[in-house]
């Protein structure tokens, strides 16, 4: 029997307030942050064009304006969704198409602004709340306050807010993870042997329906993000282990449902297999970069960002002070969960935390560096950690010891305050750590915009391609672009007062300086790239090149 302890009125009020605030945070200032290089790839996919087509049309050495980028960042009304799918098949199969098809339909209905595109993620994020309620009801046999506490913590979690305002598939992926997990637990519960067959027939849906829901949600999750395969592995470990490695009816039903889910995914899996070598390189077709950031502090930072995130760098001492505090909270939450719950509860959460994270952590340990942008793929681990902490905070609020209960009330208050402060800072910020290689684009745009008649030169190598598109959203209309293939030497017109070069390779940098008999001075540099400026005089200027607007 489930405990039916009523939620105190003050707690119900607090949950509602936090939920309302979390919703408001998700929809405020959607266009305020930098539209990152990764997000411009989302717009590229819904346009139906490929990177190769973009390079052929605008990376040709011509001088172009902002308008030239527009057609590659909006749906092509002359083509259908098939072009969106084919563009991903050709060069981005590691990102399944479901989210991109949804966002294409979305922008065709509501428009193509940054606000509209990101609003889709914000609306999808609202599904997290009823889904997490369902998951908690299936997973925990505890007072009714626990699902409410889970909703409150998810509402003010800064990591949830970040991806609820990103034009990427990750918040949709989180929803599919929660739904597939809840449907699995529901199917297992309805298969439980402690119910007699008559009760099953009278009160429970038939097995085909219950396991069919899991099959569909698993397939949807796979079509949203490939990393769902590791979530499925975690589910499999849980089912087989709780069955004590015996081939029970539940295990058979699970295996059949899982196989059917993967069979539904086979069309896209066939594309992945055919393009296996492209799958080994990073998303968007560039070699995965390694960061020299210390491994342990980096992974500790990921834990603290679930509850408190002010975009603090690990270079700042306060970052090292905050992470251990939340590591202690999470560690104790997992210990308390394992000590006080049935193994069928804690095993599910522990598997959800560990299994999807191992493919990220182990390569980093072997290579000694951190691959760029691994954070979104920790969504299952974030979810598991939040469930463990929710269980701890919710159950300790019923502690019979008054002093202990008061202490845990204070901890709950501090966690909520940390989340609210983080959300308050994050939603108004113009850039954030989640922007990755595009983090400094706002500062670069400000430098370029200060010039009277600026020209920005770049090529399509590495991260330059995405950052050029990101900068096109930030610079003023007076800015012109001259984009070349690889490391071709551009013919710079005479009509510009300031010539900037975005992230030139050392050899390319020297070739440009030699041709124009001028120094090239650095004006901006961060952990990812640099901006240089061609100094006066430029005696080897070429003839004026007509400006192409589209």
Short mmCIF file of C-alpha atoms in Angstrom, two decimals:
data_model
loop_
_atom_site.label_atom_id
_atom_site.label_comp_id
_atom_site.label_asym_id
_atom_site.label_seq_id
_atom_site.Cartn_x
_atom_site.Cartn_y
_atom_site.Cartn_z
CA UNK A 1 0.00 0.00 0.00
CA UNK A 2 1.22 3.47 -0.81
CA UNK A 3 1.41 6.00 1.96
CA UNK A 4 -1.33 8.57 1.54
CA UNK A 5 0.07 11.27 3.79
CA UNK A 6 -1.35 14.57 2.64
CA UNK A 7 0.93 17.37 1.53
CA UNK A 8 0.98 20.21 4.10
CA UNK A 9 -0.78 23.31 2.83
CA UNK A 10 2.37 25.42 3.13
CA UNK A 11 4.31 22.92 1.02
CA UNK A 12 1.59 22.85 -1.64
CA UNK A 13 1.70 26.64 -1.79
CA UNK A 14 5.52 26.62 -2.07
CA UNK A 15 5.45 24.04 -4.87
CA UNK A 16 2.91 26.07 -6.84
CA UNK A 17 4.93 29.28 -6.40
CA UNK A 18 8.16 27.63 -7.51
CA UNK A 19 6.42 26.00 -10.46
CA UNK A 20 5.02 29.35 -11.61
CA UNK A 21 8.42 31.01 -11.22
CA UNK A 22 10.11 28.19 -13.12
CA UNK A 23 7.67 28.60 -16.00
CA UNK A 24 8.20 32.37 -16.08
CA UNK A 25 11.98 31.94 -16.12
CA UNK A 26 11.69 29.60 -19.11
CA UNK A 27 9.79 32.10 -21.26
CA UNK A 28 11.52 35.34 -20.27
CA UNK A 29 14.26 36.85 -22.42
CA UNK A 30 14.37 33.92 -24.85
CA UNK A 31 16.32 35.93 -27.40
CA UNK A 32 18.69 37.46 -24.85
CA UNK A 33 21.55 34.97 -25.08
CA UNK A 34 23.98 34.40 -27.92
CA UNK A 35 22.54 32.21 -30.67
CA UNK A 36 25.38 29.72 -30.59
CA UNK A 37 27.08 27.88 -33.42
CA UNK A 38 25.30 24.67 -32.39
CA UNK A 39 21.94 26.42 -32.57
CA UNK A 40 22.72 27.79 -36.03
CA UNK A 41 23.13 24.17 -37.12
CA UNK A 42 19.55 23.59 -35.97
CA UNK A 43 18.43 26.45 -38.22
CA UNK A 44 20.56 25.04 -41.04
CA UNK A 45 18.91 21.63 -40.75
CA UNK A 46 15.38 23.02 -40.88
CA UNK A 47 16.36 25.03 -43.97
CA UNK A 48 17.13 21.80 -45.80
CA UNK A 49 20.58 22.94 -46.93
CA UNK A 50 23.82 21.13 -46.19
CA UNK A 51 27.12 22.56 -45.00
CA UNK A 52 28.69 21.75 -48.37
CA UNK A 53 26.01 23.76 -50.16
CA UNK A 54 26.60 26.70 -47.83
CA UNK A 55 30.33 26.58 -48.45
CA UNK A 56 29.83 26.57 -52.20
CA UNK A 57 27.48 29.55 -52.15
CA UNK A 58 28.92 31.99 -49.62
CA UNK A 59 32.42 30.73 -48.75
CA UNK A 60 33.68 31.82 -52.16
CA UNK A 61 35.68 34.95 -51.34
CA UNK A 62 32.87 37.39 -52.13
CA UNK A 63 31.99 40.24 -49.79
CA UNK A 64 28.55 39.59 -48.35
CA UNK A 65 26.15 41.11 -45.82
CA UNK A 66 24.03 39.63 -43.05
CA UNK A 67 21.21 38.98 -45.51
CA UNK A 68 23.27 36.32 -47.25
CA UNK A 69 23.00 34.07 -44.19
CA UNK A 70 19.22 34.31 -43.95
CA UNK A 71 18.21 31.67 -46.47
CA UNK A 72 20.42 29.11 -44.73
CA UNK A 73 18.76 29.83 -41.38
CA UNK A 74 15.08 29.58 -42.32
CA UNK A 75 12.83 26.95 -43.91
CA UNK A 76 12.97 26.76 -47.66
CA UNK A 77 9.33 26.96 -48.70
CA UNK A 78 10.18 25.44 -52.08
CA UNK A 79 11.23 22.20 -50.39
CA UNK A 80 9.63 19.89 -47.85
CA UNK A 81 10.65 17.99 -44.77
CA UNK A 82 12.37 15.42 -46.98
CA UNK A 83 15.18 17.91 -47.63
CA UNK A 84 15.59 18.40 -43.88
CA UNK A 85 15.91 14.65 -43.41
CA UNK A 86 18.26 14.24 -46.38
CA UNK A 87 20.56 17.02 -45.18
CA UNK A 88 20.97 15.13 -41.91
CA UNK A 89 21.41 11.81 -43.68
CA UNK A 90 24.23 13.28 -45.75
CA UNK A 91 26.30 14.91 -43.03
CA UNK A 92 24.74 14.74 -39.56
CA UNK A 93 23.22 11.28 -38.95
CA UNK A 94 24.44 11.21 -35.34
CA UNK A 95 21.58 13.60 -34.61
CA UNK A 96 18.27 11.76 -35.25
CA UNK A 97 15.62 13.82 -37.07
CA UNK A 98 12.62 13.96 -34.73
CA UNK A 99 13.37 17.28 -33.03
CA UNK A 100 14.39 18.95 -36.28
CA UNK A 101 11.18 17.92 -37.99
CA UNK A 102 9.15 19.27 -35.08
CA UNK A 103 11.00 22.58 -35.05
CA UNK A 104 10.59 22.94 -38.83
CA UNK A 105 6.81 22.63 -38.52
CA UNK A 106 6.95 25.02 -35.57
CA UNK A 107 8.75 27.82 -37.42
CA UNK A 108 6.58 27.39 -40.51
CA UNK A 109 3.55 28.13 -38.31
CA UNK A 110 4.90 30.79 -35.93
CA UNK A 111 7.85 32.37 -37.72
CA UNK A 112 11.60 32.05 -37.81
CA UNK A 113 12.90 34.34 -35.08
CA UNK A 114 15.28 33.21 -32.35
CA UNK A 115 12.49 33.68 -29.82
CA UNK A 116 10.13 31.41 -31.75
CA UNK A 117 12.69 28.65 -32.24
CA UNK A 118 13.71 28.65 -28.59
CA UNK A 119 10.09 28.89 -27.43
CA UNK A 120 9.56 25.35 -28.74
CA UNK A 121 12.08 24.05 -26.21
CA UNK A 122 10.45 26.16 -23.51
CA UNK A 123 7.04 24.64 -24.23
CA UNK A 124 8.49 21.14 -24.39
CA UNK A 125 10.15 21.71 -21.01
CA UNK A 126 6.70 22.12 -19.43
CA UNK A 127 6.08 18.44 -20.12
CA UNK A 128 8.85 17.64 -17.64
CA UNK A 129 6.58 18.48 -14.70
CA UNK A 130 3.70 16.02 -15.26
CA UNK A 131 6.18 13.40 -16.48
CA UNK A 132 8.39 13.64 -13.38
CA UNK A 133 5.27 13.40 -11.23
CA UNK A 134 4.35 10.16 -12.99
CA UNK A 135 7.89 8.77 -12.66
CA UNK A 136 8.04 9.51 -8.93
CA UNK A 137 4.65 7.88 -8.36
CA UNK A 138 5.85 4.74 -10.13
CA UNK A 139 9.26 4.65 -8.49
CA UNK A 140 8.70 5.61 -4.86
CA UNK A 141 6.33 4.23 -2.23
CA UNK A 142 6.49 7.36 -0.10
CA UNK A 143 4.31 10.30 0.96
CA UNK A 144 2.59 12.25 -1.80
CA UNK A 145 4.85 15.23 -1.15
CA UNK A 146 7.79 13.62 -2.97
CA UNK A 147 6.46 14.11 -6.54
CA UNK A 148 5.61 17.69 -5.62
CA UNK A 149 9.12 18.30 -4.29
CA UNK A 150 10.52 16.79 -7.49
CA UNK A 151 8.47 19.23 -9.56
CA UNK A 152 9.64 22.16 -7.43
CA UNK A 153 13.32 21.21 -7.71
CA UNK A 154 13.05 20.65 -11.46
CA UNK A 155 11.32 24.01 -11.85
CA UNK A 156 14.21 25.95 -10.32
CA UNK A 157 17.08 23.73 -11.47
CA UNK A 158 19.49 25.90 -13.49
CA UNK A 159 20.52 22.99 -15.72
CA UNK A 160 16.88 22.50 -16.68
CA UNK A 161 16.48 26.20 -17.46
CA UNK A 162 19.55 26.25 -19.69
CA UNK A 163 18.31 23.52 -22.01
CA UNK A 164 14.73 24.80 -21.88
CA UNK A 165 16.05 27.90 -23.66
CA UNK A 166 18.30 26.18 -26.19
CA UNK A 167 17.33 25.56 -29.80
CA UNK A 168 18.54 21.98 -29.49
CA UNK A 169 16.95 18.58 -28.89
CA UNK A 170 18.15 17.97 -25.34
CA UNK A 171 15.09 19.06 -23.36
CA UNK A 172 12.89 16.92 -25.62
CA UNK A 173 15.28 14.06 -24.97
CA UNK A 174 14.87 14.54 -21.22
CA UNK A 175 11.08 14.31 -21.58
CA UNK A 176 11.39 11.07 -23.55
CA UNK A 177 13.76 9.62 -20.93
CA UNK A 178 11.31 10.35 -18.14
CA UNK A 179 8.33 8.97 -20.04
CA UNK A 180 10.10 5.79 -21.13
CA UNK A 181 11.38 5.22 -17.58
CA UNK A 182 7.94 5.75 -16.06
CA UNK A 183 6.26 3.50 -18.63
CA UNK A 184 8.82 0.77 -17.95
CA UNK A 185 8.21 0.92 -14.21
CA UNK A 186 4.46 0.92 -14.78
CA UNK A 187 4.67 -2.16 -16.99
CA UNK A 188 6.81 -3.97 -14.42
CA UNK A 189 4.43 -3.02 -11.62
CA UNK A 190 1.45 -4.34 -13.54
CA UNK A 191 3.36 -7.57 -14.11
CA UNK A 192 4.01 -7.94 -10.39
CA UNK A 193 3.33 -11.43 -9.03
CA UNK A 194 1.70 -10.19 -5.88
CA UNK A 195 -1.46 -9.37 -7.86
CA UNK A 196 -3.82 -12.19 -8.67
CA UNK A 197 -4.84 -12.79 -12.26
CA UNK A 198 -8.42 -11.66 -11.68
CA UNK A 199 -7.28 -8.28 -10.37
CA UNK A 200 -5.02 -7.89 -13.36
CA UNK A 201 -7.82 -8.58 -15.79
CA UNK A 202 -10.26 -6.25 -14.04
CA UNK A 203 -8.11 -3.27 -13.11
CA UNK A 204 -4.97 -3.30 -15.24
CA UNK A 205 -4.54 -2.56 -18.92
CA UNK A 206 -3.61 -5.55 -21.04
CA UNK A 207 0.07 -6.44 -21.39
CA UNK A 208 0.17 -5.43 -25.03
CA UNK A 209 -0.87 -1.89 -24.14
CA UNK A 210 1.44 -1.44 -21.16
CA UNK A 211 4.55 -2.81 -22.86
CA UNK A 212 3.52 -1.18 -26.13
CA UNK A 213 3.74 2.22 -24.43
CA UNK A 214 7.33 1.45 -23.45
CA UNK A 215 8.15 0.32 -26.99
CA UNK A 216 6.81 3.53 -28.50
CA UNK A 217 8.50 5.81 -25.95
CA UNK A 218 11.82 4.00 -26.40
CA UNK A 219 11.63 4.42 -30.16
CA UNK A 220 10.71 8.10 -29.80
CA UNK A 221 13.63 8.59 -27.42
CA UNK A 222 16.04 6.94 -29.88
CA UNK A 223 14.76 9.15 -32.69
CA UNK A 224 15.46 12.16 -30.46
CA UNK A 225 19.00 11.35 -29.31
CA UNK A 226 21.31 8.41 -29.96
CA UNK A 227 22.45 8.45 -26.34
CA UNK A 228 19.08 6.91 -25.50
CA UNK A 229 20.76 3.62 -26.34
CA UNK A 230 22.71 3.88 -23.09
CA UNK A 231 19.51 4.71 -21.19
CA UNK A 232 18.04 1.53 -22.68
CA UNK A 233 21.10 -0.36 -21.43
CA UNK A 234 20.47 1.03 -17.94
CA UNK A 235 16.86 -0.12 -18.17
CA UNK A 236 17.99 -3.57 -19.27
CA UNK A 237 20.46 -3.89 -16.38
CA UNK A 238 17.71 -2.89 -13.99
CA UNK A 239 15.11 -5.34 -15.33
CA UNK A 240 17.47 -8.32 -15.53
CA UNK A 241 19.05 -7.65 -12.14
CA UNK A 242 15.74 -7.23 -10.32
CA UNK A 243 14.60 -10.51 -11.91
CA UNK A 244 17.73 -12.10 -10.35
CA UNK A 245 19.01 -13.00 -13.82
CA UNK A 246 16.14 -15.37 -14.47
CA UNK A 247 14.11 -15.45 -17.65
CA UNK A 248 10.80 -14.50 -16.08
CA UNK A 249 7.65 -13.38 -17.84
CA UNK A 250 8.57 -9.79 -17.06
CA UNK A 251 12.03 -10.19 -18.58
CA UNK A 252 10.57 -11.81 -21.71
CA UNK A 253 8.05 -9.01 -22.10
CA UNK A 254 10.76 -6.41 -21.58
CA UNK A 255 13.10 -8.00 -24.12
CA UNK A 256 10.34 -8.18 -26.70
CA UNK A 257 9.33 -4.56 -26.11
CA UNK A 258 12.95 -3.38 -26.31
CA UNK A 259 13.65 -5.33 -29.47
CA UNK A 260 10.56 -3.86 -31.09
CA UNK A 261 11.66 -0.36 -30.06
CA UNK A 262 15.07 -0.87 -31.68
CA UNK A 263 13.47 -2.44 -34.75
CA UNK A 264 11.42 0.75 -35.16
CA UNK A 265 14.73 2.65 -35.05
CA UNK A 266 16.43 0.40 -37.63
CA UNK A 267 15.90 2.72 -40.64
CA UNK A 268 18.00 5.42 -39.00
CA UNK A 269 20.40 2.87 -37.53
CA UNK A 270 21.10 1.61 -41.05
CA UNK A 271 22.09 5.15 -42.04
CA UNK A 272 24.41 5.35 -39.06
CA UNK A 273 26.09 2.07 -39.91
CA UNK A 274 26.58 3.16 -43.51
CA UNK A 275 28.16 6.38 -42.28
CA UNK A 276 30.10 4.84 -39.41
CA UNK A 277 33.31 6.79 -39.90
CA UNK A 278 31.49 10.10 -39.85
CA UNK A 279 29.86 9.02 -36.61
CA UNK A 280 33.33 8.72 -35.04
CA UNK A 281 33.95 12.44 -35.40
CA UNK A 282 32.14 15.11 -33.47
CA UNK A 283 28.72 16.50 -34.35
CA UNK A 284 28.71 18.96 -37.23
CA UNK A 285 31.58 17.23 -38.95
CA UNK A 286 34.57 18.62 -37.07
CA UNK A 287 37.11 16.72 -35.09
CA UNK A 288 36.25 16.51 -31.41
CA UNK A 289 38.27 19.01 -29.42
CA UNK A 290 39.91 18.28 -26.12
CA UNK A 291 40.04 20.79 -23.31
CA UNK A 292 42.94 20.93 -20.89
CA UNK A 293 40.60 21.68 -17.99
CA UNK A 294 41.34 19.37 -15.00
CA UNK A 295 39.10 16.32 -15.21
CA UNK A 296 37.98 15.96 -11.60
CA UNK A 297 37.05 19.64 -11.03
CA UNK A 298 35.21 19.64 -14.36
CA UNK A 299 33.04 16.65 -13.48
CA UNK A 300 32.44 17.99 -9.98
CA UNK A 301 31.26 21.22 -11.56
CA UNK A 302 28.63 19.28 -13.50
CA UNK A 303 27.12 18.07 -10.22
CA UNK A 304 26.94 21.53 -8.70
CA UNK A 305 25.40 23.00 -11.87
CA UNK A 306 22.28 20.92 -11.27
CA UNK A 307 21.48 23.06 -8.23
CA UNK A 308 23.63 26.20 -8.39
CA UNK A 309 25.11 27.82 -11.48
CA UNK A 310 26.37 31.36 -11.86
CA UNK A 311 28.52 30.61 -14.93
CA UNK A 312 31.57 30.38 -12.68
CA UNK A 313 34.82 29.27 -14.25
CA UNK A 314 36.94 26.61 -12.60
CA UNK A 315 39.73 29.18 -12.68
CA UNK A 316 37.88 31.09 -9.97
CA UNK A 317 38.49 29.80 -6.41
CA UNK A 318 34.79 29.99 -5.53
CA UNK A 319 34.15 27.24 -8.10
CA UNK A 320 36.32 24.85 -6.10
CA UNK A 321 34.49 25.77 -2.88
CA UNK A 322 30.96 25.25 -4.18
CA UNK A 323 31.41 21.90 -5.94
CA UNK A 324 32.39 19.87 -2.81
CA UNK A 325 29.29 21.14 -0.98
CA UNK A 326 26.91 19.78 -3.58
CA UNK A 327 29.01 16.65 -4.04
CA UNK A 328 28.50 15.96 -0.34
CA UNK A 329 24.75 16.50 -0.66
CA UNK A 330 24.50 14.22 -3.70
CA UNK A 331 26.75 11.58 -2.16
CA UNK A 332 24.71 11.46 1.03
CA UNK A 333 21.46 11.43 -0.98
CA UNK A 334 22.59 8.33 -2.90
CA UNK A 335 23.80 6.67 0.34
CA UNK A 336 20.51 7.45 2.09
CA UNK A 337 18.57 6.17 -0.92
CA UNK A 338 20.46 2.86 -0.97
CA UNK A 339 20.16 2.43 2.80
CA UNK A 340 16.46 3.16 3.19
CA UNK A 341 14.79 1.89 0.00
CA UNK A 342 14.26 -1.46 -1.63
CA UNK A 343 16.94 -2.41 -4.13
CA UNK A 344 14.34 -2.15 -6.90
CA UNK A 345 14.21 1.58 -6.21
CA UNK A 346 17.84 2.53 -5.69
CA UNK A 347 19.14 0.25 -8.46
CA UNK A 348 17.01 2.06 -11.04
CA UNK A 349 18.36 5.48 -10.02
CA UNK A 350 21.98 4.36 -9.67
CA UNK A 351 21.89 2.68 -13.09
CA UNK A 352 20.40 5.83 -14.61
CA UNK A 353 23.22 7.91 -13.13
CA UNK A 354 26.17 5.66 -13.94
CA UNK A 355 25.49 3.81 -17.20
CA UNK A 356 24.92 6.80 -19.57
CA UNK A 357 27.81 8.72 -17.94
CA UNK A 358 30.46 6.01 -18.30
CA UNK A 359 30.87 6.38 -22.10
CA UNK A 360 31.68 10.05 -21.45
CA UNK A 361 33.92 9.69 -18.41
CA UNK A 362 36.05 6.72 -19.49
CA UNK A 363 37.33 8.25 -22.77
CA UNK A 364 38.21 11.43 -20.88
CA UNK A 365 40.21 9.43 -18.35
CA UNK A 366 42.04 7.61 -21.15
CA UNK A 367 42.72 10.68 -23.29
CA UNK A 368 43.47 13.00 -20.39
CA UNK A 369 41.25 15.74 -21.84
CA UNK A 370 37.60 16.74 -21.91
CA UNK A 371 35.73 16.47 -25.16
CA UNK A 372 33.93 19.64 -26.14
CA UNK A 373 30.35 20.01 -24.95
CA UNK A 374 29.73 16.68 -23.14
CA UNK A 375 27.23 18.25 -20.71
CA UNK A 376 23.98 17.67 -22.69
CA UNK A 377 24.62 13.93 -22.79
CA UNK A 378 24.61 13.83 -19.00
CA UNK A 379 20.85 14.45 -18.98
CA UNK A 380 20.06 10.92 -17.65
CA UNK A 381 22.64 11.36 -14.90
CA UNK A 382 21.27 14.79 -13.99
CA UNK A 383 17.81 13.23 -13.75
CA UNK A 384 19.00 10.38 -11.52
CA UNK A 385 20.83 12.76 -9.20
CA UNK A 386 17.78 15.00 -8.91
CA UNK A 387 15.60 11.99 -8.05
CA UNK A 388 18.02 10.90 -5.31
CA UNK A 389 18.19 14.39 -3.80
CA UNK A 390 14.41 14.75 -4.07
CA UNK A 391 13.90 11.52 -2.13
CA UNK A 392 16.30 12.67 0.59
CA UNK A 393 14.77 16.12 1.04
CA UNK A 394 11.16 14.95 0.83
CA UNK A 395 11.52 12.08 3.32
CA UNK A 396 13.62 14.05 5.79
CA UNK A 397 10.92 16.70 5.97
CA UNK A 398 8.89 14.03 7.86
CA UNK A 399 11.70 13.26 10.31
CA UNK A 400 10.27 12.68 13.79
CA UNK A 401 13.20 14.46 15.40
CA UNK A 402 12.29 18.14 15.52
CA UNK A 403 15.89 19.41 15.39
CA UNK A 404 16.73 17.15 12.44
CA UNK A 405 13.57 18.18 10.65
CA UNK A 406 14.40 21.85 11.18
CA UNK A 407 17.92 21.30 9.83
CA UNK A 408 16.57 19.63 6.70
CA UNK A 409 14.06 22.43 6.22
CA UNK A 410 17.02 24.79 6.15
CA UNK A 411 18.81 22.63 3.59
CA UNK A 412 15.69 22.53 1.42
CA UNK A 413 15.45 26.31 1.66
CA UNK A 414 19.12 26.73 0.69
CA UNK A 415 18.76 24.41 -2.31
CA UNK A 416 15.69 26.33 -3.47
CA UNK A 417 17.38 29.70 -2.95
CA UNK A 418 20.45 28.52 -4.89
CA UNK A 419 18.20 27.45 -7.75
CA UNK A 420 16.21 30.69 -7.78
CA UNK A 421 19.35 32.85 -7.70
CA UNK A 422 20.90 30.79 -10.50
CA UNK A 423 17.79 31.06 -12.67
CA UNK A 424 17.52 34.79 -11.98
CA UNK A 425 21.11 35.36 -13.13
CA UNK A 426 20.96 32.89 -16.03
CA UNK A 427 17.83 34.02 -17.82
CA UNK A 428 19.11 37.62 -18.03
CA UNK A 429 22.66 36.73 -19.06
CA UNK A 430 23.80 37.43 -22.62
CA UNK A 431 26.07 34.39 -22.78
CA UNK A 432 26.63 31.26 -20.70
CA UNK A 433 28.95 28.27 -20.47
CA UNK A 434 26.46 26.19 -22.49
CA UNK A 435 27.32 28.28 -25.57
CA UNK A 436 30.65 26.44 -25.73
CA UNK A 437 32.87 27.66 -28.56
CA UNK A 438 30.46 30.57 -29.13
CA UNK A 439 30.77 31.86 -25.57
CA UNK A 440 32.85 34.90 -26.57
CA UNK A 441 30.92 35.83 -29.71
CA UNK A 442 29.10 38.67 -27.98
CA UNK A 443 32.38 40.33 -27.03
CA UNK A 444 33.75 39.78 -30.54
CA UNK A 445 30.62 41.33 -32.05
CA UNK A 446 30.96 44.39 -29.81
CA UNK A 447 34.55 44.90 -30.97
CA UNK A 448 33.58 44.61 -34.64
CA UNK A 449 30.51 46.85 -34.27
CA UNK A 450 32.68 49.69 -32.93
CA UNK A 451 34.41 50.04 -36.30
CA UNK A 452 33.07 52.49 -38.89
CA UNK A 453 33.10 50.18 -41.92
CA UNK A 454 34.24 46.76 -40.70
CA UNK A 455 35.03 43.63 -42.70
CA UNK A 456 35.24 40.21 -41.05
CA UNK A 457 37.33 37.59 -42.83
CA UNK A 458 37.09 33.92 -41.97
CA UNK A 459 37.04 30.43 -43.45
CA UNK A 460 35.05 27.26 -42.94
CA UNK A 461 37.70 25.34 -41.00
CA UNK A 462 36.81 23.81 -37.62
CA UNK A 463 34.67 25.96 -35.35
CA UNK A 464 34.89 28.99 -37.63
CA UNK A 465 31.91 27.91 -39.73
CA UNK A 466 29.44 27.83 -36.82
CA UNK A 467 30.84 30.95 -35.18
CA UNK A 468 30.54 33.00 -38.38
CA UNK A 469 26.83 32.15 -38.53
CA UNK A 470 26.47 32.91 -34.82
CA UNK A 471 28.13 36.31 -35.28
CA UNK A 472 25.74 37.12 -38.13
CA UNK A 473 22.98 37.36 -35.49
CA UNK A 474 25.03 39.76 -33.33
CA UNK A 475 26.76 42.24 -35.63
CA UNK A 476 25.20 45.39 -37.01
CA UNK A 477 24.02 45.63 -40.65
CA UNK A 478 27.08 47.71 -41.55
CA UNK A 479 29.37 44.72 -41.00
CA UNK A 480 30.46 42.80 -44.09
CA UNK A 481 31.84 39.28 -44.32
CA UNK A 482 34.44 37.81 -46.64
CA UNK A 483 34.44 34.03 -46.34
CA UNK A 484 36.87 31.74 -48.10
CA UNK A 485 37.40 28.01 -48.48
CA UNK A 486 40.04 26.37 -46.31
CA UNK A 487 43.04 28.73 -46.11
CA UNK A 488 42.70 30.62 -49.37
CA UNK A 489 44.16 34.13 -49.31
CA UNK A 490 41.33 36.68 -49.69
CA UNK A 491 41.42 39.68 -51.99
CA UNK A 492 40.58 42.41 -49.49
CA UNK A 493 38.76 45.47 -50.95
CA UNK A 494 39.90 49.03 -50.23
CA UNK A 495 36.57 50.33 -48.97
CA UNK A 496 36.78 49.17 -45.33
CA UNK A 497 38.22 51.08 -42.40
CA UNK A 498 38.86 47.99 -40.27
CA UNK A 499 39.62 44.43 -41.35
CA UNK A 500 39.20 41.65 -38.79
CA UNK A 501 40.22 38.02 -39.16
CA UNK A 502 38.40 35.38 -37.16
CA UNK A 503 40.51 32.60 -35.68
CA UNK A 504 43.18 32.27 -38.39
CA UNK A 505 45.53 29.28 -38.32
CA UNK A 506 49.17 30.21 -37.80
CA UNK A 507 50.15 29.51 -41.39
CA UNK A 508 47.15 31.36 -42.82
CA UNK A 509 47.85 34.28 -40.49
CA UNK A 510 51.41 34.58 -41.82
CA UNK A 511 50.35 34.32 -45.46
CA UNK A 512 47.83 37.18 -45.10
CA UNK A 513 50.36 39.34 -43.25
CA UNK A 514 52.98 38.71 -45.94
CA UNK A 515 50.67 39.43 -48.86
CA UNK A 516 49.44 42.73 -47.44
CA UNK A 517 52.79 43.71 -45.90
CA UNK A 518 51.11 44.51 -42.63
CA UNK A 519 51.06 43.31 -39.08
CA UNK A 520 48.07 41.41 -37.78
CA UNK A 521 47.42 42.18 -34.12
CA UNK A 522 45.29 40.15 -31.77
CA UNK A 523 42.32 42.03 -30.29
CA UNK A 524 40.46 39.20 -28.55
CA UNK A 525 41.29 35.71 -27.32
CA UNK A 526 39.52 33.11 -25.19
CA UNK A 527 39.81 29.38 -24.57
CA UNK A 528 38.41 28.52 -28.00
CA UNK A 529 39.49 31.04 -30.61
CA UNK A 530 40.93 34.49 -31.32
CA UNK A 531 40.10 37.64 -33.28
CA UNK A 532 42.84 39.54 -35.13
CA UNK A 533 42.95 42.92 -36.82
CA UNK A 534 44.92 43.87 -39.91
CA UNK A 535 46.98 46.93 -39.04
CA UNK A 536 47.48 49.97 -41.30
CA UNK A 537 48.94 50.61 -43.82
CA UNK A 538 47.58 48.01 -46.27
CA UNK A 539 49.56 48.89 -49.42
CA UNK A 540 48.72 45.72 -51.32
CA UNK A 541 45.00 46.21 -51.31
CA UNK A 542 43.13 44.70 -54.24
CA UNK A 543 40.50 46.29 -56.40
CA UNK A 544 37.06 46.93 -54.94
CA UNK A 545 34.88 43.81 -54.99
CA UNK A 546 31.12 44.32 -55.41
CA UNK A 547 29.13 43.50 -52.29
CA UNK A 548 26.74 40.60 -52.73
CA UNK A 549 23.66 40.93 -50.50
CA UNK A 550 22.22 37.53 -51.11
#
